[in-house]
Each structure stands twice: as structure tokens, then as C-alpha cells.
mmCIF file of C-alpha atoms in Angstrom:
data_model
loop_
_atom_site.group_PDB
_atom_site.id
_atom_site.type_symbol
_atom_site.label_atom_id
_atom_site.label_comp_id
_atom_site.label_asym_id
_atom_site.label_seq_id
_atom_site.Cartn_x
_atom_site.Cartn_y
_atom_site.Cartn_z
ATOM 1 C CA UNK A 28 -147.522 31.973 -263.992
ATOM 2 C CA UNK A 29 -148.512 29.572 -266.216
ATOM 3 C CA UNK A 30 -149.883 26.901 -263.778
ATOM 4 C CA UNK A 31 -152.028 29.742 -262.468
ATOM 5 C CA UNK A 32 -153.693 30.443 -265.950
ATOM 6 C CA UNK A 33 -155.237 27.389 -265.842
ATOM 7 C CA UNK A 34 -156.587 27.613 -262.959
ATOM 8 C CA UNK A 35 -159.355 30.106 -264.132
ATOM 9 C CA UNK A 36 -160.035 33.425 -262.588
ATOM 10 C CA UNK A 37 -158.756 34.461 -259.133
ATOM 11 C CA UNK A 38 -155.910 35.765 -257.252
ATOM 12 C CA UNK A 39 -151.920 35.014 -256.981
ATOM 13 C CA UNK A 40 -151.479 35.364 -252.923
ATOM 14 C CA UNK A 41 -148.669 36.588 -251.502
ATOM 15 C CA UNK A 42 -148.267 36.032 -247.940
ATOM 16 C CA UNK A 43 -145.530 38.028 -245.313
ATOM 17 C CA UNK A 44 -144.879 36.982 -242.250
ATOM 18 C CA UNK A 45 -143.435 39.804 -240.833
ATOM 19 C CA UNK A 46 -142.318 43.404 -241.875
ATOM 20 C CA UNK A 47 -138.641 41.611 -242.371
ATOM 21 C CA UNK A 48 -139.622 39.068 -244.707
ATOM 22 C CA UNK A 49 -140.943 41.801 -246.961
ATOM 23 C CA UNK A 50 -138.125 43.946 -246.694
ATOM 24 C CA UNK A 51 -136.054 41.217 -247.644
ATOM 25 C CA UNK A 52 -137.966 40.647 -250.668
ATOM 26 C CA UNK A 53 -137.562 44.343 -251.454
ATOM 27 C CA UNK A 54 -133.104 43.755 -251.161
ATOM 28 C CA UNK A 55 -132.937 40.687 -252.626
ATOM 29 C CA UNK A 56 -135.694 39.925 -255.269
ATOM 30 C CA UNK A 57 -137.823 37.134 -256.228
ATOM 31 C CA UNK A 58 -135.507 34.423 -254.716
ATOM 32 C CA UNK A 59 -137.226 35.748 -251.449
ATOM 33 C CA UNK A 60 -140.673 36.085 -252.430
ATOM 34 C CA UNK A 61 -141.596 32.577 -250.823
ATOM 35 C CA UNK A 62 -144.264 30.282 -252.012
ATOM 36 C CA UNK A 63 -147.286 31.403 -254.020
ATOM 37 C CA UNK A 64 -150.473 30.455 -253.813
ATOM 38 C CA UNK A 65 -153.477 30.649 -255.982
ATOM 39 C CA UNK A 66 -157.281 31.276 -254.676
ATOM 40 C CA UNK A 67 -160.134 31.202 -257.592
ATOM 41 C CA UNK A 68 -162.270 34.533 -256.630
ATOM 42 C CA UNK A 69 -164.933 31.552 -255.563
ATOM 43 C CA UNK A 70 -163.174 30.623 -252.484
ATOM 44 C CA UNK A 71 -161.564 34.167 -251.298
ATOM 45 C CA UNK A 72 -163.102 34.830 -248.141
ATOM 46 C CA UNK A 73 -164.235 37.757 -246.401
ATOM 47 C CA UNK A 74 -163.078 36.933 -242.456
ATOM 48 C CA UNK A 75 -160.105 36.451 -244.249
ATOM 49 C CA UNK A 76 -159.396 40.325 -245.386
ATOM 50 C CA UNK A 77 -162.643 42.289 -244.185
ATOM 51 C CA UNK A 78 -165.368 43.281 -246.177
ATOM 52 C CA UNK A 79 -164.301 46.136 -248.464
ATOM 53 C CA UNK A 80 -161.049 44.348 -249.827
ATOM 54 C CA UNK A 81 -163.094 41.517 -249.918
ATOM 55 C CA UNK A 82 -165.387 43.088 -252.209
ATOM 56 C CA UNK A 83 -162.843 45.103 -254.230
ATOM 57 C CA UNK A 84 -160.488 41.564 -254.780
ATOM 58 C CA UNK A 85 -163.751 39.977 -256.135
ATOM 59 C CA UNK A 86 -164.844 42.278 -258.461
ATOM 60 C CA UNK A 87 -160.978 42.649 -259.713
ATOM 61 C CA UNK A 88 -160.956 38.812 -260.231
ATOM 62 C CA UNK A 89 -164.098 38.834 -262.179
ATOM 63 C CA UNK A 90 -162.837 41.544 -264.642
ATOM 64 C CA UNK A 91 -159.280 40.676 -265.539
ATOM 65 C CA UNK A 92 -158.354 39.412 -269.023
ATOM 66 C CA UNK A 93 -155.892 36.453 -268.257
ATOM 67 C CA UNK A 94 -154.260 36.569 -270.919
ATOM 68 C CA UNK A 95 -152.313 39.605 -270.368
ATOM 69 C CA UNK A 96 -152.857 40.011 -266.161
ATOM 70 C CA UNK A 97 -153.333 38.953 -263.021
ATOM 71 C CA UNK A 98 -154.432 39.700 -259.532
ATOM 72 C CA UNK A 99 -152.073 40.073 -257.293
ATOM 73 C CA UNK A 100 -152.891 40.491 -253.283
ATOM 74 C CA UNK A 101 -150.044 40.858 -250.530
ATOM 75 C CA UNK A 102 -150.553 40.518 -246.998
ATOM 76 C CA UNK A 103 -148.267 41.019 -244.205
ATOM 77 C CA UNK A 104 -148.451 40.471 -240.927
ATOM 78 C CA UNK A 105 -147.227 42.921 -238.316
ATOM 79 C CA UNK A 106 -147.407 42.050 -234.598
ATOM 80 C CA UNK A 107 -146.755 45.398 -232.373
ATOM 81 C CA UNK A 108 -147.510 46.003 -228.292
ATOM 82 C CA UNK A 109 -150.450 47.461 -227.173
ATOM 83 C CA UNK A 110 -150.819 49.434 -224.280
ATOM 84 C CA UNK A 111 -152.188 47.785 -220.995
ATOM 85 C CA UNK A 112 -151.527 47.479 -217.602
ATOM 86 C CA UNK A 113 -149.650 44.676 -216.353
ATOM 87 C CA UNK A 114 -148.280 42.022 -218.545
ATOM 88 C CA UNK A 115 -147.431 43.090 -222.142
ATOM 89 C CA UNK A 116 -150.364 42.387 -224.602
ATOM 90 C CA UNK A 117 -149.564 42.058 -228.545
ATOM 91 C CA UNK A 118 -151.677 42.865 -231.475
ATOM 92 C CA UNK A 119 -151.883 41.145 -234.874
ATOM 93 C CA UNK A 120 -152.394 42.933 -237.789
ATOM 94 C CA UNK A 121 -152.705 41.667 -240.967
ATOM 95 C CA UNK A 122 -152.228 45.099 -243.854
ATOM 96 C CA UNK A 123 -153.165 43.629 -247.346
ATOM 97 C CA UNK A 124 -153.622 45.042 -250.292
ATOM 98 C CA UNK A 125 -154.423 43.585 -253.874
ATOM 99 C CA UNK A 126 -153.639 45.071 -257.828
ATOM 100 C CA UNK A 127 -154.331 44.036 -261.320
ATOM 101 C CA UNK A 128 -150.950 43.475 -262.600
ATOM 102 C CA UNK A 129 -149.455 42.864 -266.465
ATOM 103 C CA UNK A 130 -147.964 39.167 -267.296
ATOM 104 C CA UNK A 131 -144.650 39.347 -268.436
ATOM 105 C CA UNK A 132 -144.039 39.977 -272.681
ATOM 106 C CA UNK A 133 -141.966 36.648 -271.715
ATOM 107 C CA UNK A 134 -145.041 34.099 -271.120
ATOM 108 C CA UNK A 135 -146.055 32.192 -273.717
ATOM 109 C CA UNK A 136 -150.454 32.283 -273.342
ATOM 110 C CA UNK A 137 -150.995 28.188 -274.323
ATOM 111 C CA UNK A 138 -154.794 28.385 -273.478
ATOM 112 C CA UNK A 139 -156.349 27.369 -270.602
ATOM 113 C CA UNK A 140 -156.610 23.716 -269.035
ATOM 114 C CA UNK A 141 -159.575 22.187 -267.218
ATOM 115 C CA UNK A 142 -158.616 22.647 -263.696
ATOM 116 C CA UNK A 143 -157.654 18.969 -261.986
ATOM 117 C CA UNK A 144 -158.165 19.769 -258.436
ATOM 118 C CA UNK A 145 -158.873 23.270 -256.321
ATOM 119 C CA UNK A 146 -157.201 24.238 -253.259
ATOM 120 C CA UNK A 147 -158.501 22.169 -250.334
ATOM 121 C CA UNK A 148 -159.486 24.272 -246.908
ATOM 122 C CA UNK A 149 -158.519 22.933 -243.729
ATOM 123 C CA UNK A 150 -160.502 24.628 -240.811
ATOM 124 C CA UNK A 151 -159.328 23.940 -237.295
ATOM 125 C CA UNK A 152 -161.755 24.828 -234.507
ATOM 126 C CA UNK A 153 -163.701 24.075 -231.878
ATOM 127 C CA UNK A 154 -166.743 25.609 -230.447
ATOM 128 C CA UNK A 155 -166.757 28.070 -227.113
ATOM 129 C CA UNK A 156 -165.553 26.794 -224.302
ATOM 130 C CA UNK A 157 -167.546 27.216 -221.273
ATOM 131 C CA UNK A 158 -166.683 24.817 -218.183
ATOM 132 C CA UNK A 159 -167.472 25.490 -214.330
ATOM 133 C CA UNK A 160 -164.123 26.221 -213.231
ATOM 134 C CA UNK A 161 -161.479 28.260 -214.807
ATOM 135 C CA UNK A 162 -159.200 25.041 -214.362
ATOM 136 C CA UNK A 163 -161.304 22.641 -216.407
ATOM 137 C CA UNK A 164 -161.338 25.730 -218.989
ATOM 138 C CA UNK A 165 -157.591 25.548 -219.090
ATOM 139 C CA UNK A 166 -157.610 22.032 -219.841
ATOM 140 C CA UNK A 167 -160.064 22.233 -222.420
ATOM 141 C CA UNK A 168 -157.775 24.966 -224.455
ATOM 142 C CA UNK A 169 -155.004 22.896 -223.915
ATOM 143 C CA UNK A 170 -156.601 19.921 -225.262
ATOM 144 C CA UNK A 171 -157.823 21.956 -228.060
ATOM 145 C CA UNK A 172 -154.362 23.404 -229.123
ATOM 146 C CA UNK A 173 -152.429 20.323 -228.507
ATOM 147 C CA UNK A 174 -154.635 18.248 -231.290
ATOM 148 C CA UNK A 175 -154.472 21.683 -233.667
ATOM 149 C CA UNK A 176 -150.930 21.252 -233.609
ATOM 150 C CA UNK A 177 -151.085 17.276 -233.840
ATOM 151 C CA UNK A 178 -153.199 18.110 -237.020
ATOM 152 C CA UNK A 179 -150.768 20.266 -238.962
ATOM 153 C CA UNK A 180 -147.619 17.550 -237.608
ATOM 154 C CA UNK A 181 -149.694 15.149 -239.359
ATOM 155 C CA UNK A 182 -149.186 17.261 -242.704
ATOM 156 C CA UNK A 183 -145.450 17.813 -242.035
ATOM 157 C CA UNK A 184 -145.698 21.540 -240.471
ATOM 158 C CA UNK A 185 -144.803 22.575 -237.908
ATOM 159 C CA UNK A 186 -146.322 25.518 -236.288
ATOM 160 C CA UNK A 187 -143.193 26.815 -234.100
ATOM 161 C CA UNK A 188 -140.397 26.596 -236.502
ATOM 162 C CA UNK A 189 -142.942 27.894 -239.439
ATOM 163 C CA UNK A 190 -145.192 30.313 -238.038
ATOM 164 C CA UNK A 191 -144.058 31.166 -234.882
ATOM 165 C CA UNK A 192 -145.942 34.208 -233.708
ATOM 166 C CA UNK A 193 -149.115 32.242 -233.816
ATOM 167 C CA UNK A 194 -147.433 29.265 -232.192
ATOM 168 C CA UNK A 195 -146.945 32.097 -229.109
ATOM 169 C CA UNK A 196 -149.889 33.066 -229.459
ATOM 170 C CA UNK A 197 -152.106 30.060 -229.326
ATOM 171 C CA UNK A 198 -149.497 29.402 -226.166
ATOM 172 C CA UNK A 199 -150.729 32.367 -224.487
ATOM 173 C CA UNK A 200 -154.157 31.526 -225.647
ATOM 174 C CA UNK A 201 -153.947 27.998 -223.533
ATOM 175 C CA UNK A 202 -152.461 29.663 -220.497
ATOM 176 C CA UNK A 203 -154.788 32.919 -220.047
ATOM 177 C CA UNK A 204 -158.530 32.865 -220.139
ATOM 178 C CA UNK A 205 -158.416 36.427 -220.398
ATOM 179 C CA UNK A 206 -156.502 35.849 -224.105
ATOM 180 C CA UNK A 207 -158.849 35.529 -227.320
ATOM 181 C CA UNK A 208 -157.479 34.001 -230.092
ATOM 182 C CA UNK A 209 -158.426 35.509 -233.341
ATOM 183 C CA UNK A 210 -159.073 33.226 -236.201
ATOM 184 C CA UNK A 211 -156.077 33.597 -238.767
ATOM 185 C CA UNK A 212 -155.443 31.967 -242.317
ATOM 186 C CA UNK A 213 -151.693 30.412 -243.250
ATOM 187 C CA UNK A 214 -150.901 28.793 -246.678
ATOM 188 C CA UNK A 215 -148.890 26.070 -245.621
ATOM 189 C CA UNK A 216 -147.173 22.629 -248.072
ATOM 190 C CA UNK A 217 -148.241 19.291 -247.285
ATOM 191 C CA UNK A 218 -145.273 17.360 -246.927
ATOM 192 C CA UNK A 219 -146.828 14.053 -247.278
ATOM 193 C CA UNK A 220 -148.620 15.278 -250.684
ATOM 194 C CA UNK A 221 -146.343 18.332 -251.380
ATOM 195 C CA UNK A 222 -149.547 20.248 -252.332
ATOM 196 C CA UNK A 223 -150.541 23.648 -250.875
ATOM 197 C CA UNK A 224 -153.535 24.120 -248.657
ATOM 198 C CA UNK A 225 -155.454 26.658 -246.583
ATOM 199 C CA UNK A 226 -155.640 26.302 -243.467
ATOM 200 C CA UNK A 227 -158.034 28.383 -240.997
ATOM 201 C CA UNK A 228 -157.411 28.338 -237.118
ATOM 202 C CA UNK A 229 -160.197 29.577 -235.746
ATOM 203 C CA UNK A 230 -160.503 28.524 -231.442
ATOM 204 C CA UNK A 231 -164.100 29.294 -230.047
ATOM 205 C CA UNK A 232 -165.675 30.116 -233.255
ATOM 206 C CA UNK A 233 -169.449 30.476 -232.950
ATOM 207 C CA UNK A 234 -171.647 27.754 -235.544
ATOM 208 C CA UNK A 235 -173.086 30.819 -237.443
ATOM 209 C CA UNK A 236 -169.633 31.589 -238.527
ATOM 210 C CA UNK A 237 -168.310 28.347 -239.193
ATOM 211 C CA UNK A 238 -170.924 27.751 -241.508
ATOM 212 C CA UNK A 239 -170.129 30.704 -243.176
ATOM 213 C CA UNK A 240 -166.721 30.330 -243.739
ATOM 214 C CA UNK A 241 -167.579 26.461 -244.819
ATOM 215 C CA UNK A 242 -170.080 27.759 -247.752
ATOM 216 C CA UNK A 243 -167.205 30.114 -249.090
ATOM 217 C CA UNK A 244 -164.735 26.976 -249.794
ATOM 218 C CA UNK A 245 -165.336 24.360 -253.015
ATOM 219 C CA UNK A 246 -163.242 21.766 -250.941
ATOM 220 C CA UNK A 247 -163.733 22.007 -247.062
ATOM 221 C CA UNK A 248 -162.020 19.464 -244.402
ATOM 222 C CA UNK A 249 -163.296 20.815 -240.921
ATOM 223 C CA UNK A 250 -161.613 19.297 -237.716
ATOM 224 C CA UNK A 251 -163.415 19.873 -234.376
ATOM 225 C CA UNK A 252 -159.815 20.446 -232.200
ATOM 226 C CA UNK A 253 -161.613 19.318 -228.302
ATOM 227 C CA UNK A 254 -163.848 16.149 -229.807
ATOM 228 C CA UNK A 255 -161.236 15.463 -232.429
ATOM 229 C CA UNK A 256 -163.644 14.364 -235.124
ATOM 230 C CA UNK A 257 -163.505 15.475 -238.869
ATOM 231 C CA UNK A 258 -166.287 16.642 -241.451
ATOM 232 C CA UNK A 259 -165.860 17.102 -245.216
ATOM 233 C CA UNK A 260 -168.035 19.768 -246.867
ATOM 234 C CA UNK A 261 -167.926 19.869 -250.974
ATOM 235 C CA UNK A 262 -169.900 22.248 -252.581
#
């Protein structure tokens, strides 16, 4: 916990990816918790966790002494069927919660450190795709997942051995016009810099929102996934 001290105020994130990753946690302890990662209330986001929690994490991260807590939020993904006539539909659900909880008598309190370097935000997007044909729209969302993927295998993860519910999903996405894909946050490690990063897929996402989501980050690496150009936004 110590490395998060220093890091100033904000939130430890927890992050399930389904109902039996947190029930193994619950048999087995913290040698199943998974990686942690740290957020400074600055760059929590409210697309992220909707508006109340939003609101209620912030104002817990900005009234916390450090010394003796944290702020601790959970989320865990549940994916369950949703009724609808012909082929099967799915629905993901991400139920989070967040608590102000007491550092172990154990940890020593050194003082905090200036903090090095914040937690970068990768966005992957694209804008709406609207083509003539429902052909050339295809080809466009299969351009536009193919180079999503090509930029996380360019940090060392991979999307269907790590995550794969979204990998299905962004497959249905690039096969069905009728399929939305709704913009979802991961925490995954660099392999190349074995650093953690957020990451924010988000297909068809108007500018207005984009913009919005760029503001909220200190360190923000947008990749357009159809032109396959890059911006950097540091605020």
C-alpha cells in the first residue's frame, strides 16, 4: 500500500472479470485478488461508473486521511442473456461499488513522495461509421477492430486470452450492424514497459464525448482505430 501513498489522493481499483473471479477471491484470499491499480480522484471518470458513484468516489477521495485509509472501489463484470427474439443477445454489466477502508496497524506511514509519473490513458476509438452499403460498413468495423487489437498486441495483451468477453463482443460487433458496442475500461500491464495503463475502447463514440473523456485524464494517448493515427493530450 505503500507505493499508493505516494501517489496522493485517489482510489485503489479493484477490477473482476466475472462473478467467478470474485468468488475465488472470496475461497482463496489475496493470492487471487489480481493486479491493483491506482487512479488519483483527478482522473476517475464518470462514463466509467455513472454519475452518482462517480460523485460519491470523488468526494470520498477528497476526504480521506492517508495516513490511516484508503479508498477502495470493486467492480465486477457480469455478462447475462437478455431476452429477444432470434439469436441470443448478451448484456454487460458492470456492479461497482467503492468504501473508505483502514490501512493495516502493519504499514509503516514514511511520508509521502512527489509522484514520478501518473497513470497514462489509452483511448481506442473511432468516430460513427456511416457508409452507403451495409457491406462497406462491415469492412469499416472490421478495419476498426482489427487495428484496436493490433494496438493492445503492440503492448503485449492480448484481448482473447485476457479479456475474452469483450474480445466476443467486439467480434459480434464487426459481424452485426445491428450490435452496439458499449465503450468499456480494462486495466491492463504493458509488457514492453511492465507499467499499468487504462485503456478505454470506445467504437463509434461521438466528438462531444471524446472530448470529455480526454479532459478527465492528466496523461491521454488517443488512437483513431479506422485512420490509424494517434494524438497525445496532457493537461
Amino acid at each position: 500500500m505503500i507505493c499508493y501513498i505516494s501517489h496522493g489522493l485517489g482510489a485503489v481499483k479493484c477490477f473482476f472479470p466475472n462473478p467467478e473471479a470474485a468468488d475465488k477471491f472470496l475461497a482463496e484470499g489475496l493470492n487471487s485478488l489480481g493486479e491493483l491499480t491506482f487512479a488519483r480522484w483527478q482522473d476517475l471518470l464518470p462514463t466509467e461508473m455513472g454519475p452518482m458513484l462517480y460523485k460519491e468516489l470523488v468526494e470520498m477521495c477528497q476526504n480521506y486521511n492517508s495516513e490511516t485509509k484508503f479508498v477502495l472501489y470493486i467492480s465486477l463484470c457480469v455478462v447475462s442473456e437478455t431476452p429477444a427474439s432470434g439469436a441470443i443477445k448478451w448484456e454487460r454489466q458492470l456492479v461497482s461499488r467503492c468504501a473508505k477502508l483502514r490501512l493495516s496497524k502493519d504499514i509503516n506511514f514514511i511520508g509521502p513522495e512527489p509522484l514520478s509519473e501518473t497513470l497514462e490513458t489509452l483511448i481506442l476509438t473511432c468516430s460513427p461509421i456511416r457508409l452507403p452499403t451495409p457491406e462497406t460498413s462491415i469492412r469499416a468495423r472490421l478495419i476498426a477492430v482489427s487495428n484496436l487489437q493490433a494496438q493492445l498486441r503492440d503492448r503485449g495483451v492480448s484481448l482473447s486470452r485476457q479479456y475474452p468477453d469483450i474480445y466476443k463482443q467486439l467480434d459480434s460487433y464487426s459481424e452485426n450492424l445491428s450490435i452496439k458496442f458499449e465503450a468499456q475500461t480494462i486495466y491492463p500491464r504493458n509488457a514492453i514497459t511492465s507499467k499499468s495503463f487504462m485503456c478505454i475502447l470506445m467504437l463509434e463514440s461521438d466528438p462531444q464525448t471524446l472530448k470529455h473523456v480526454e479532459k478527465a485524464g492528466v496523461k491521454v494517448r488517443t488512437v483513431d482505430c479506422l485512420l490509424s493515427c494517434e494524438t497525445m493530450t496532457t493537461l
